[in-house]
JSON list of C-alpha atoms and ligand atoms in Angstrom, two decimals:
[
{"chain": "A", "resi": 1, "resn": "UNK", "atom": "CA", "xyz": [10.56, 10.39, 6.98]},
{"chain": "A", "resi": 2, "resn": "UNK", "atom": "CA", "xyz": [8.38, 7.77, 8.67]},
{"chain": "A", "resi": 3, "resn": "UNK", "atom": "CA", "xyz": [9.47, 4.90, 10.87]},
{"chain": "A", "resi": 4, "resn": "UNK", "atom": "CA", "xyz": [7.96, 1.44, 10.45]},
{"chain": "A", "resi": 5, "resn": "UNK", "atom": "CA", "xyz": [8.95, -1.04, 13.15]},
{"chain": "A", "resi": 6, "resn": "UNK", "atom": "CA", "xyz": [9.39, -4.72, 12.36]},
{"chain": "A", "resi": 7, "resn": "UNK", "atom": "CA", "xyz": [8.31, -6.82, 15.38]},
{"chain": "A", "resi": 8, "resn": "UNK", "atom": "CA", "xyz": [9.43, -10.27, 14.11]},
{"chain": "A", "resi": 9, "resn": "UNK", "atom": "CA", "xyz": [12.06, -10.81, 16.75]},
{"chain": "A", "resi": 10, "resn": "UNK", "atom": "CA", "xyz": [9.68, -10.48, 19.67]},
{"chain": "A", "resi": 11, "resn": "UNK", "atom": "CA", "xyz": [8.13, -13.58, 18.14]},
{"chain": "A", "resi": 12, "resn": "UNK", "atom": "CA", "xyz": [11.62, -15.11, 17.70]},
{"chain": "A", "resi": 13, "resn": "UNK", "atom": "CA", "xyz": [12.17, -14.75, 21.44]},
{"chain": "A", "resi": 14, "resn": "UNK", "atom": "CA", "xyz": [8.75, -16.21, 22.18]},
{"chain": "A", "resi": 15, "resn": "UNK", "atom": "CA", "xyz": [9.46, -19.21, 19.94]},
{"chain": "A", "resi": 16, "resn": "UNK", "atom": "CA", "xyz": [12.87, -19.77, 21.55]},
{"chain": "A", "resi": 17, "resn": "UNK", "atom": "CA", "xyz": [10.95, -21.30, 24.45]},
{"chain": "A", "resi": 18, "resn": "UNK", "atom": "CA", "xyz": [7.77, -22.11, 22.54]},
{"chain": "A", "resi": 19, "resn": "UNK", "atom": "CA", "xyz": [6.14, -19.82, 25.09]},
{"chain": "A", "resi": 20, "resn": "UNK", "atom": "CA", "xyz": [3.40, -17.20, 24.99]},
{"chain": "A", "resi": 21, "resn": "UNK", "atom": "CA", "xyz": [5.70, -14.26, 25.78]},
{"chain": "A", "resi": 22, "resn": "UNK", "atom": "CA", "xyz": [6.91, -11.78, 24.73]},
{"chain": "A", "resi": 23, "resn": "UNK", "atom": "CA", "xyz": [3.77, -10.79, 22.88]},
{"chain": "A", "resi": 24, "resn": "UNK", "atom": "CA", "xyz": [4.60, -9.12, 19.54]},
{"chain": "A", "resi": 25, "resn": "UNK", "atom": "CA", "xyz": [1.19, -7.45, 19.47]},
{"chain": "A", "resi": 26, "resn": "UNK", "atom": "CA", "xyz": [1.91, -5.66, 22.73]},
{"chain": "A", "resi": 27, "resn": "UNK", "atom": "CA", "xyz": [5.31, -4.60, 21.39]},
{"chain": "A", "resi": 28, "resn": "UNK", "atom": "CA", "xyz": [3.60, -3.22, 18.28]},
{"chain": "A", "resi": 29, "resn": "UNK", "atom": "CA", "xyz": [1.20, -1.13, 20.37]},
{"chain": "A", "resi": 30, "resn": "UNK", "atom": "CA", "xyz": [4.06, 0.25, 22.45]},
{"chain": "A", "resi": 31, "resn": "UNK", "atom": "CA", "xyz": [6.01, 1.00, 19.27]},
{"chain": "A", "resi": 32, "resn": "UNK", "atom": "CA", "xyz": [3.05, 2.95, 17.92]},
{"chain": "A", "resi": 33, "resn": "UNK", "atom": "CA", "xyz": [2.83, 4.87, 21.16]},
{"chain": "A", "resi": 34, "resn": "UNK", "atom": "CA", "xyz": [6.49, 5.81, 20.79]},
{"chain": "A", "resi": 35, "resn": "UNK", "atom": "CA", "xyz": [6.14, 7.14, 17.24]},
{"chain": "A", "resi": 36, "resn": "UNK", "atom": "CA", "xyz": [6.07, 4.19, 14.82]},
{"chain": "A", "resi": 37, "resn": "UNK", "atom": "CA", "xyz": [3.83, 4.99, 11.89]},
{"chain": "A", "resi": 38, "resn": "UNK", "atom": "CA", "xyz": [3.68, 1.45, 10.64]},
{"chain": "A", "resi": 39, "resn": "UNK", "atom": "CA", "xyz": [4.13, -2.10, 11.94]},
{"chain": "A", "resi": 40, "resn": "UNK", "atom": "CA", "xyz": [5.92, -4.69, 9.83]},
{"chain": "A", "resi": 41, "resn": "UNK", "atom": "CA", "xyz": [6.24, -8.43, 10.24]},
{"chain": "A", "resi": 42, "resn": "UNK", "atom": "CA", "xyz": [7.39, -11.30, 8.06]},
{"chain": "A", "resi": 43, "resn": "UNK", "atom": "CA", "xyz": [5.45, -14.54, 7.90]},
{"chain": "A", "resi": 44, "resn": "UNK", "atom": "CA", "xyz": [7.85, -17.21, 6.70]},
{"chain": "A", "resi": 45, "resn": "UNK", "atom": "CA", "xyz": [6.88, -20.54, 5.24]},
{"chain": "A", "resi": 46, "resn": "UNK", "atom": "CA", "xyz": [8.55, -22.29, 8.24]},
{"chain": "A", "resi": 47, "resn": "UNK", "atom": "CA", "xyz": [6.65, -20.00, 10.71]},
{"chain": "A", "resi": 48, "resn": "UNK", "atom": "CA", "xyz": [9.88, -19.62, 12.65]},
{"chain": "A", "resi": 49, "resn": "UNK", "atom": "CA", "xyz": [8.61, -16.45, 14.32]},
{"chain": "A", "resi": 50, "resn": "UNK", "atom": "CA", "xyz": [5.41, -14.75, 13.15]},
{"chain": "A", "resi": 51, "resn": "UNK", "atom": "CA", "xyz": [2.36, -17.01, 12.80]},
{"chain": "A", "resi": 52, "resn": "UNK", "atom": "CA", "xyz": [-1.13, -16.54, 11.38]},
{"chain": "A", "resi": 53, "resn": "UNK", "atom": "CA", "xyz": [-2.45, -15.77, 14.86]},
{"chain": "A", "resi": 54, "resn": "UNK", "atom": "CA", "xyz": [-0.08, -12.80, 15.12]},
{"chain": "A", "resi": 55, "resn": "UNK", "atom": "CA", "xyz": [-1.23, -11.40, 11.79]},
{"chain": "A", "resi": 56, "resn": "UNK", "atom": "CA", "xyz": [-4.90, -11.58, 12.75]},
{"chain": "A", "resi": 57, "resn": "UNK", "atom": "CA", "xyz": [-4.29, -9.98, 16.14]},
{"chain": "A", "resi": 58, "resn": "UNK", "atom": "CA", "xyz": [-2.04, -7.26, 14.71]},
{"chain": "A", "resi": 59, "resn": "UNK", "atom": "CA", "xyz": [-4.62, -6.45, 12.04]},
{"chain": "A", "resi": 60, "resn": "UNK", "atom": "CA", "xyz": [-7.32, -6.10, 14.70]},
{"chain": "A", "resi": 61, "resn": "UNK", "atom": "CA", "xyz": [-5.34, -4.08, 17.23]},
{"chain": "A", "resi": 62, "resn": "UNK", "atom": "CA", "xyz": [-2.82, -1.73, 15.66]},
{"chain": "A", "resi": 63, "resn": "UNK", "atom": "CA", "xyz": [-3.88, 1.76, 14.75]},
{"chain": "A", "resi": 64, "resn": "UNK", "atom": "CA", "xyz": [-1.32, 2.62, 12.07]},
{"chain": "A", "resi": 65, "resn": "UNK", "atom": "CA", "xyz": [-0.65, 0.36, 9.06]},
{"chain": "A", "resi": 66, "resn": "UNK", "atom": "CA", "xyz": [0.18, -3.33, 8.92]},
{"chain": "A", "resi": 67, "resn": "UNK", "atom": "CA", "xyz": [2.79, -4.31, 6.35]},
{"chain": "A", "resi": 68, "resn": "UNK", "atom": "CA", "xyz": [3.28, -8.07, 6.03]},
{"chain": "A", "resi": 69, "resn": "UNK", "atom": "CA", "xyz": [6.40, -9.33, 4.30]},
{"chain": "A", "resi": 70, "resn": "UNK", "atom": "CA", "xyz": [5.96, -12.66, 2.55]},
{"chain": "A", "resi": 71, "resn": "UNK", "atom": "CA", "xyz": [7.17, -14.83, -0.32]},
{"chain": "A", "resi": 72, "resn": "UNK", "atom": "CA", "xyz": [5.19, -14.68, -3.57]},
{"chain": "A", "resi": 73, "resn": "UNK", "atom": "CA", "xyz": [3.77, -18.19, -3.09]},
{"chain": "A", "resi": 74, "resn": "UNK", "atom": "CA", "xyz": [0.17, -19.44, -3.35]},
{"chain": "A", "resi": 75, "resn": "UNK", "atom": "CA", "xyz": [0.20, -20.36, 0.34]},
{"chain": "A", "resi": 76, "resn": "UNK", "atom": "CA", "xyz": [1.15, -16.81, 1.31]},
{"chain": "A", "resi": 77, "resn": "UNK", "atom": "CA", "xyz": [-1.30, -15.23, -1.11]},
{"chain": "A", "resi": 78, "resn": "UNK", "atom": "CA", "xyz": [-4.12, -17.17, 0.58]},
{"chain": "A", "resi": 79, "resn": "UNK", "atom": "CA", "xyz": [-3.03, -15.82, 3.98]},
{"chain": "A", "resi": 80, "resn": "UNK", "atom": "CA", "xyz": [-2.83, -12.27, 2.63]},
{"chain": "A", "resi": 81, "resn": "UNK", "atom": "CA", "xyz": [-6.34, -12.50, 1.16]},
{"chain": "A", "resi": 82, "resn": "UNK", "atom": "CA", "xyz": [-7.66, -13.71, 4.53]},
{"chain": "A", "resi": 83, "resn": "UNK", "atom": "CA", "xyz": [-5.85, -11.17, 6.73]},
{"chain": "A", "resi": 84, "resn": "UNK", "atom": "CA", "xyz": [-6.01, -8.23, 4.30]},
{"chain": "A", "resi": 85, "resn": "UNK", "atom": "CA", "xyz": [-3.07, -6.25, 5.66]},
{"chain": "A", "resi": 86, "resn": "UNK", "atom": "CA", "xyz": [-2.71, -2.66, 4.46]},
{"chain": "A", "resi": 87, "resn": "UNK", "atom": "CA", "xyz": [0.45, -3.61, 2.56]},
{"chain": "A", "resi": 88, "resn": "UNK", "atom": "CA", "xyz": [2.00, -6.88, 1.40]},
{"chain": "A", "resi": 89, "resn": "UNK", "atom": "CA", "xyz": [5.74, -6.66, 0.78]},
{"chain": "A", "resi": 90, "resn": "UNK", "atom": "CA", "xyz": [6.95, -9.37, -1.55]},
{"chain": "A", "resi": 91, "resn": "UNK", "atom": "CA", "xyz": [10.35, -10.70, -0.54]},
{"chain": "A", "resi": 92, "resn": "UNK", "atom": "CA", "xyz": [12.49, -13.64, -1.67]},
{"chain": "A", "resi": 93, "resn": "UNK", "atom": "CA", "xyz": [12.88, -16.49, 0.79]},
{"chain": "A", "resi": 94, "resn": "UNK", "atom": "CA", "xyz": [15.47, -19.23, 1.12]},
{"chain": "A", "resi": 95, "resn": "UNK", "atom": "CA", "xyz": [14.55, -21.87, 3.72]},
{"chain": "A", "resi": 96, "resn": "UNK", "atom": "CA", "xyz": [17.74, -21.82, 5.84]},
{"chain": "A", "resi": 97, "resn": "UNK", "atom": "CA", "xyz": [18.62, -18.13, 5.51]},
{"chain": "A", "resi": 98, "resn": "UNK", "atom": "CA", "xyz": [19.16, -16.19, 8.75]},
{"chain": "A", "resi": 99, "resn": "UNK", "atom": "CA", "xyz": [17.36, -13.17, 7.35]},
{"chain": "A", "resi": 100, "resn": "UNK", "atom": "CA", "xyz": [16.24, -11.90, 3.94]},
{"chain": "A", "resi": 101, "resn": "UNK", "atom": "CA", "xyz": [19.38, -11.94, 1.82]},
{"chain": "A", "resi": 102, "resn": "UNK", "atom": "CA", "xyz": [18.54, -9.49, -0.93]},
{"chain": "A", "resi": 103, "resn": "UNK", "atom": "CA", "xyz": [15.84, -8.05, -3.12]},
{"chain": "A", "resi": 104, "resn": "UNK", "atom": "CA", "xyz": [13.34, -10.09, -5.09]},
{"chain": "A", "resi": 105, "resn": "UNK", "atom": "CA", "xyz": [14.53, -10.80, -8.65]},
{"chain": "A", "resi": 106, "resn": "UNK", "atom": "CA", "xyz": [11.51, -9.30, -10.40]},
{"chain": "A", "resi": 107, "resn": "UNK", "atom": "CA", "xyz": [13.07, -9.68, -13.84]},
{"chain": "A", "resi": 108, "resn": "UNK", "atom": "CA", "xyz": [13.53, -13.44, -13.43]},
{"chain": "A", "resi": 109, "resn": "UNK", "atom": "CA", "xyz": [10.08, -14.02, -11.89]},
{"chain": "A", "resi": 110, "resn": "UNK", "atom": "CA", "xyz": [8.11, -11.40, -13.88]},
{"chain": "A", "resi": 111, "resn": "UNK", "atom": "CA", "xyz": [5.67, -13.90, -15.41]},
{"chain": "A", "resi": 112, "resn": "UNK", "atom": "CA", "xyz": [4.70, -15.35, -12.05]},
{"chain": "A", "resi": 113, "resn": "UNK", "atom": "CA", "xyz": [4.65, -11.98, -10.30]},
{"chain": "A", "resi": 114, "resn": "UNK", "atom": "CA", "xyz": [2.32, -10.15, -12.70]},
{"chain": "A", "resi": 115, "resn": "UNK", "atom": "CA", "xyz": [-0.88, -12.11, -11.89]},
{"chain": "A", "resi": 116, "resn": "UNK", "atom": "CA", "xyz": [0.18, -12.60, -8.26]},
{"chain": "A", "resi": 117, "resn": "UNK", "atom": "CA", "xyz": [0.42, -8.83, -7.72]},
{"chain": "A", "resi": 118, "resn": "UNK", "atom": "CA", "xyz": [-2.85, -8.24, -9.53]},
{"chain": "A", "resi": 119, "resn": "UNK", "atom": "CA", "xyz": [-4.73, -10.72, -7.30]},
{"chain": "A", "resi": 120, "resn": "UNK", "atom": "CA", "xyz": [-3.50, -8.93, -4.18]},
{"chain": "A", "resi": 121, "resn": "UNK", "atom": "CA", "xyz": [-4.26, -5.47, -5.56]},
{"chain": "A", "resi": 122, "resn": "UNK", "atom": "CA", "xyz": [-7.76, -6.52, -6.65]},
{"chain": "A", "resi": 123, "resn": "UNK", "atom": "CA", "xyz": [-8.41, -7.49, -3.03]},
{"chain": "A", "resi": 124, "resn": "UNK", "atom": "CA", "xyz": [-7.60, -3.93, -1.99]},
{"chain": "A", "resi": 125, "resn": "UNK", "atom": "CA", "xyz": [-4.09, -4.69, -0.70]},
{"chain": "A", "resi": 126, "resn": "UNK", "atom": "CA", "xyz": [-1.27, -2.31, -1.57]},
{"chain": "A", "resi": 127, "resn": "UNK", "atom": "CA", "xyz": [1.70, -4.26, -2.90]},
{"chain": "A", "resi": 128, "resn": "UNK", "atom": "CA", "xyz": [5.32, -3.36, -2.26]},
{"chain": "A", "resi": 129, "resn": "UNK", "atom": "CA", "xyz": [8.37, -5.16, -3.62]},
{"chain": "A", "resi": 130, "resn": "UNK", "atom": "CA", "xyz": [11.63, -5.47, -1.71]},
{"chain": "A", "resi": 131, "resn": "UNK", "atom": "CA", "xyz": [14.18, -4.78, -4.40]},
{"chain": "A", "resi": 132, "resn": "UNK", "atom": "CA", "xyz": [17.93, -4.31, -4.71]},
{"chain": "A", "resi": 133, "resn": "UNK", "atom": "CA", "xyz": [19.35, -0.87, -5.60]},
{"chain": "A", "resi": 134, "resn": "UNK", "atom": "CA", "xyz": [19.32, -1.74, -9.29]},
{"chain": "A", "resi": 135, "resn": "UNK", "atom": "CA", "xyz": [17.58, 0.42, -11.88]},
{"chain": "A", "resi": 136, "resn": "UNK", "atom": "CA", "xyz": [16.64, -2.51, -14.17]},
{"chain": "A", "resi": 137, "resn": "UNK", "atom": "CA", "xyz": [14.92, -4.27, -11.27]},
{"chain": "A", "resi": 138, "resn": "UNK", "atom": "CA", "xyz": [13.14, -1.06, -10.27]},
{"chain": "A", "resi": 139, "resn": "UNK", "atom": "CA", "xyz": [11.97, -0.43, -13.81]},
{"chain": "A", "resi": 140, "resn": "UNK", "atom": "CA", "xyz": [10.47, -3.93, -13.87]},
{"chain": "A", "resi": 141, "resn": "UNK", "atom": "CA", "xyz": [8.65, -3.25, -10.56]},
{"chain": "A", "resi": 142, "resn": "UNK", "atom": "CA", "xyz": [7.08, -0.26, -12.26]},
{"chain": "A", "resi": 143, "resn": "UNK", "atom": "CA", "xyz": [6.13, -2.35, -15.31]},
{"chain": "A", "resi": 144, "resn": "UNK", "atom": "CA", "xyz": [4.53, -4.94, -13.03]},
{"chain": "A", "resi": 145, "resn": "UNK", "atom": "CA", "xyz": [2.13, -2.29, -11.79]},
{"chain": "A", "resi": 146, "resn": "UNK", "atom": "CA", "xyz": [3.24, -1.66, -8.22]},
{"chain": "A", "resi": 147, "resn": "UNK", "atom": "CA", "xyz": [3.52, 1.90, -7.01]},
{"chain": "A", "resi": 148, "resn": "UNK", "atom": "CA", "xyz": [5.55, 1.17, -3.89]},
{"chain": "A", "resi": 149, "resn": "UNK", "atom": "CA", "xyz": [9.01, -0.35, -3.52]},
{"chain": "A", "resi": 150, "resn": "UNK", "atom": "CA", "xyz": [11.35, -0.93, -0.60]},
{"chain": "A", "resi": 151, "resn": "UNK", "atom": "CA", "xyz": [14.98, -0.52, -1.59]},
{"chain": "A", "resi": 152, "resn": "UNK", "atom": "CA", "xyz": [17.37, -2.97, 0.08]},
{"chain": "A", "resi": 153, "resn": "UNK", "atom": "CA", "xyz": [19.79, -1.05, 2.30]},
{"chain": "A", "resi": 154, "resn": "UNK", "atom": "CA", "xyz": [21.39, -4.31, 3.50]},
{"chain": "A", "resi": 155, "resn": "UNK", "atom": "CA", "xyz": [24.33, -4.18, 1.07]},
{"chain": "A", "resi": 156, "resn": "UNK", "atom": "CA", "xyz": [25.22, -0.69, 2.33]},
{"chain": "A", "resi": 157, "resn": "UNK", "atom": "CA", "xyz": [24.83, -1.79, 5.97]},
{"chain": "A", "resi": 158, "resn": "UNK", "atom": "CA", "xyz": [27.10, -4.82, 5.45]},
{"chain": "A", "resi": 159, "resn": "UNK", "atom": "CA", "xyz": [30.06, -2.65, 4.36]},
{"chain": "A", "resi": 160, "resn": "UNK", "atom": "CA", "xyz": [32.65, -1.23, 6.77]},
{"chain": "A", "resi": 161, "resn": "UNK", "atom": "CA", "xyz": [32.09, 2.35, 8.01]},
{"chain": "A", "resi": 162, "resn": "UNK", "atom": "CA", "xyz": [34.24, 4.90, 6.11]},
{"chain": "A", "resi": 163, "resn": "UNK", "atom": "CA", "xyz": [35.17, 2.36, 3.41]},
{"chain": "A", "resi": 164, "resn": "UNK", "atom": "CA", "xyz": [35.03, 2.96, -0.34]},
{"chain": "A", "resi": 165, "resn": "UNK", "atom": "CA", "xyz": [32.60, 0.04, -0.54]},
{"chain": "A", "resi": 166, "resn": "UNK", "atom": "CA", "xyz": [30.25, 1.85, 1.85]},
{"chain": "A", "resi": 167, "resn": "UNK", "atom": "CA", "xyz": [30.39, 5.03, -0.21]},
{"chain": "A", "resi": 168, "resn": "UNK", "atom": "CA", "xyz": [29.67, 3.08, -3.42]},
{"chain": "A", "resi": 169, "resn": "UNK", "atom": "CA", "xyz": [26.81, 1.16, -1.83]},
{"chain": "A", "resi": 170, "resn": "UNK", "atom": "CA", "xyz": [25.31, 4.40, -0.51]},
{"chain": "A", "resi": 171, "resn": "UNK", "atom": "CA", "xyz": [25.58, 5.99, -3.97]},
{"chain": "A", "resi": 172, "resn": "UNK", "atom": "CA", "xyz": [23.79, 2.96, -5.44]},
{"chain": "A", "resi": 173, "resn": "UNK", "atom": "CA", "xyz": [20.94, 3.31, -2.92]},
{"chain": "A", "resi": 174, "resn": "UNK", "atom": "CA", "xyz": [20.64, 7.06, -3.57]},
{"chain": "A", "resi": 175, "resn": "UNK", "atom": "CA", "xyz": [20.66, 6.57, -7.36]},
{"chain": "A", "resi": 176, "resn": "UNK", "atom": "CA", "xyz": [18.04, 3.81, -7.13]},
{"chain": "A", "resi": 177, "resn": "UNK", "atom": "CA", "xyz": [15.80, 5.93, -4.89]},
{"chain": "A", "resi": 178, "resn": "UNK", "atom": "CA", "xyz": [16.02, 8.85, -7.31]},
{"chain": "A", "resi": 179, "resn": "UNK", "atom": "CA", "xyz": [15.30, 6.59, -10.29]},
{"chain": "A", "resi": 180, "resn": "UNK", "atom": "CA", "xyz": [12.26, 5.02, -8.61]},
{"chain": "A", "resi": 181, "resn": "UNK", "atom": "CA", "xyz": [10.96, 8.39, -7.54]},
{"chain": "A", "resi": 182, "resn": "UNK", "atom": "CA", "xyz": [11.25, 9.70, -11.11]},
{"chain": "A", "resi": 183, "resn": "UNK", "atom": "CA", "xyz": [9.14, 6.74, -12.24]},
{"chain": "A", "resi": 184, "resn": "UNK", "atom": "CA", "xyz": [6.47, 7.91, -9.80]},
{"chain": "A", "resi": 185, "resn": "UNK", "atom": "CA", "xyz": [7.01, 5.13, -7.25]},
{"chain": "A", "resi": 186, "resn": "UNK", "atom": "CA", "xyz": [6.76, 5.68, -3.50]},
{"chain": "A", "resi": 187, "resn": "UNK", "atom": "CA", "xyz": [10.15, 4.79, -2.04]},
{"chain": "A", "resi": 188, "resn": "UNK", "atom": "CA", "xyz": [10.68, 2.95, 1.23]},
{"chain": "A", "resi": 189, "resn": "UNK", "atom": "CA", "xyz": [13.99, 1.55, 2.46]},
{"chain": "A", "resi": 190, "resn": "UNK", "atom": "CA", "xyz": [15.15, -1.03, 4.91]},
{"chain": "A", "resi": 191, "resn": "UNK", "atom": "CA", "xyz": [17.32, -3.90, 6.07]},
{"chain": "A", "resi": 192, "resn": "UNK", "atom": "CA", "xyz": [20.25, -3.72, 8.44]},
{"chain": "A", "resi": 193, "resn": "UNK", "atom": "CA", "xyz": [19.68, -0.12, 9.52]},
{"chain": "A", "resi": 194, "resn": "UNK", "atom": "CA", "xyz": [20.79, 0.81, 13.03]},
{"chain": "A", "resi": 195, "resn": "UNK", "atom": "CA", "xyz": [21.27, 3.86, 15.24]},
{"chain": "A", "resi": 196, "resn": "UNK", "atom": "CA", "xyz": [24.62, 4.69, 13.59]},
{"chain": "A", "resi": 197, "resn": "UNK", "atom": "CA", "xyz": [24.54, 3.64, 9.95]},
{"chain": "A", "resi": 198, "resn": "UNK", "atom": "CA", "xyz": [21.20, 5.38, 9.42]},
{"chain": "A", "resi": 199, "resn": "UNK", "atom": "CA", "xyz": [22.60, 8.92, 9.25]},
{"chain": "A", "resi": 200, "resn": "UNK", "atom": "CA", "xyz": [23.68, 8.98, 5.55]},
{"chain": "A", "resi": 201, "resn": "UNK", "atom": "CA", "xyz": [20.45, 7.21, 4.59]},
{"chain": "A", "resi": 202, "resn": "UNK", "atom": "CA", "xyz": [18.48, 10.10, 6.11]},
{"chain": "A", "resi": 203, "resn": "UNK", "atom": "CA", "xyz": [20.02, 12.43, 3.50]},
{"chain": "A", "resi": 204, "resn": "UNK", "atom": "CA", "xyz": [18.25, 10.53, 0.72]},
{"chain": "A", "resi": 205, "resn": "UNK", "atom": "CA", "xyz": [15.13, 12.66, 0.52]},
{"chain": "A", "resi": 206, "resn": "UNK", "atom": "CA", "xyz": [13.23, 10.29, -1.78]},
{"chain": "A", "resi": 207, "resn": "UNK", "atom": "CA", "xyz": [12.75, 7.88, 1.14]},
{"chain": "A", "resi": 208, "resn": "UNK", "atom": "CA", "xyz": [9.29, 8.26, 2.62]},
{"chain": "A", "resi": 209, "resn": "UNK", "atom": "CA", "xyz": [9.60, 5.46, 5.17]},
{"chain": "A", "resi": 210, "resn": "UNK", "atom": "CA", "xyz": [12.27, 3.22, 6.69]},
{"chain": "A", "resi": 211, "resn": "UNK", "atom": "CA", "xyz": [11.53, -0.29, 7.95]},
{"chain": "A", "resi": 212, "resn": "UNK", "atom": "CA", "xyz": [13.68, -1.25, 10.93]},
{"chain": "A", "resi": 213, "resn": "UNK", "atom": "CA", "xyz": [13.59, -4.35, 13.10]},
{"chain": "A", "resi": 214, "resn": "UNK", "atom": "CA", "xyz": [16.63, -5.98, 14.61]},
{"chain": "A", "resi": 215, "resn": "UNK", "atom": "CA", "xyz": [18.52, -2.93, 15.91]},
{"chain": "A", "resi": 216, "resn": "UNK", "atom": "CA", "xyz": [15.43, -1.54, 17.63]},
{"chain": "A", "resi": 217, "resn": "UNK", "atom": "CA", "xyz": [14.49, -4.87, 19.18]},
{"chain": "A", "resi": 218, "resn": "UNK", "atom": "CA", "xyz": [18.06, -5.51, 20.36]},
{"chain": "A", "resi": 219, "resn": "UNK", "atom": "CA", "xyz": [18.03, -2.12, 22.07]},
{"chain": "A", "resi": 220, "resn": "UNK", "atom": "CA", "xyz": [14.51, -2.68, 23.40]},
{"chain": "A", "resi": 221, "resn": "UNK", "atom": "CA", "xyz": [15.76, -5.78, 25.22]},
{"chain": "A", "resi": 222, "resn": "UNK", "atom": "CA", "xyz": [17.95, -3.47, 27.30]},
{"chain": "A", "resi": 223, "resn": "UNK", "atom": "CA", "xyz": [16.07, -0.17, 27.54]},
{"chain": "A", "resi": 224, "resn": "UNK", "atom": "CA", "xyz": [12.47, -1.15, 26.74]},
{"chain": "A", "resi": 225, "resn": "UNK", "atom": "CA", "xyz": [10.38, -0.89, 23.59]},
{"chain": "A", "resi": 226, "resn": "UNK", "atom": "CA", "xyz": [9.20, 2.68, 24.01]},
{"chain": "A", "resi": 227, "resn": "UNK", "atom": "CA", "xyz": [12.66, 4.10, 24.71]},
{"chain": "A", "resi": 228, "resn": "UNK", "atom": "CA", "xyz": [14.24, 2.19, 21.80]},
{"chain": "A", "resi": 229, "resn": "UNK", "atom": "CA", "xyz": [11.55, 3.20, 19.32]},
{"chain": "A", "resi": 230, "resn": "UNK", "atom": "CA", "xyz": [11.41, 6.81, 20.49]},
{"chain": "A", "resi": 231, "resn": "UNK", "atom": "CA", "xyz": [15.16, 7.19, 20.06]},
{"chain": "A", "resi": 232, "resn": "UNK", "atom": "CA", "xyz": [14.97, 5.96, 16.47]},
{"chain": "A", "resi": 233, "resn": "UNK", "atom": "CA", "xyz": [11.85, 8.02, 15.83]},
{"chain": "A", "resi": 234, "resn": "UNK", "atom": "CA", "xyz": [13.65, 11.23, 16.85]},
{"chain": "A", "resi": 235, "resn": "UNK", "atom": "CA", "xyz": [16.71, 10.28, 14.77]},
{"chain": "A", "resi": 236, "resn": "UNK", "atom": "CA", "xyz": [14.74, 10.01, 11.58]},
{"chain": "A", "resi": 237, "resn": "UNK", "atom": "CA", "xyz": [12.52, 13.09, 12.01]},
{"chain": "B", "resi": 1, "resn": "PXP", "atom": "N1", "xyz": [12.87, -4.96, 5.12]},
{"chain": "B", "resi": 1, "resn": "PXP", "atom": "C1", "xyz": [12.77, -6.26, 4.75]},
{"chain": "B", "resi": 1, "resn": "PXP", "atom": "C2", "xyz": [12.20, -6.56, 3.42]},
{"chain": "B", "resi": 1, "resn": "PXP", "atom": "C3", "xyz": [13.14, -7.29, 5.62]},
{"chain": "B", "resi": 1, "resn": "PXP", "atom": "O1", "xyz": [13.02, -8.57, 5.24]},
{"chain": "B", "resi": 1, "resn": "PXP", "atom": "C4", "xyz": [13.63, -6.96, 6.91]},
{"chain": "B", "resi": 1, "resn": "PXP", "atom": "C5", "xyz": [14.00, -8.05, 7.86]},
{"chain": "B", "resi": 1, "resn": "PXP", "atom": "O2", "xyz": [12.89, -8.82, 8.16]},
{"chain": "B", "resi": 1, "resn": "PXP", "atom": "C6", "xyz": [13.72, -5.59, 7.25]},
{"chain": "B", "resi": 1, "resn": "PXP", "atom": "C7", "xyz": [13.37, -4.62, 6.33]},
{"chain": "B", "resi": 1, "resn": "PXP", "atom": "C8", "xyz": [14.23, -5.16, 8.59]},
{"chain": "B", "resi": 1, "resn": "PXP", "atom": "O3", "xyz": [15.58, -5.48, 8.66]},
{"chain": "B", "resi": 1, "resn": "PXP", "atom": "P1", "xyz": [16.34, -5.38, 10.06]},
{"chain": "B", "resi": 1, "resn": "PXP", "atom": "O4", "xyz": [15.71, -6.38, 10.97]},
{"chain": "B", "resi": 1, "resn": "PXP", "atom": "O5", "xyz": [17.75, -5.71, 9.71]},
{"chain": "B", "resi": 1, "resn": "PXP", "atom": "O6", "xyz": [16.14, -3.97, 10.54]}
]
């Protein structure tokens, strides 16, 4: 399984003082050196952390793959077509949310998403959809022509360890991953994963890559980026 590291919160820290440091690009390079096989960031419409400048610099400097999470808006599509990241991950966005709150409702927004996805793909960008562990939603992703999805692990991560709710949420994620894999989709996972709750997720063999941000960055603040990334990298091997 591969590790993709989300560097958003280096930019959050930078913006806390409207400063120039810490530099998310430097963190991304260190993460790659410690085993990350992809770099992820989320450009939000309020630019609360990652900005266009970060995307351009990341695209120019990193050696693995750049996956940019964004809303399926015209403004974001324009940015994607300029930056041309390796992957665009379409996510829902609510202005005052603390973090992404769930998967994109591809059934509700199918008419808008169809041409939006096509425009990105025609520009040579691979499109992923962040989706809840729901087979109807995953089937619609397939119908919309993407071949990559990221299953939301956040519901599982929000449950209490050893609870029935956790077991049920894990079963949902495993079932969804299997279903997507059977449809021929490449399956990524992410949201809320940390150094403890990741273990059962590692048993789900359909996952090709996990996207992890907050827990790694929180640990990096104490032990440094390379140590925090390397520890997660060895966990998920
Ligand atoms: N995947 C998606 C689609 C996300 O929006 C985020 C958070 O930006 C992550 C994964 C990473 O989540 P976390 O920061 O909780 O590891």
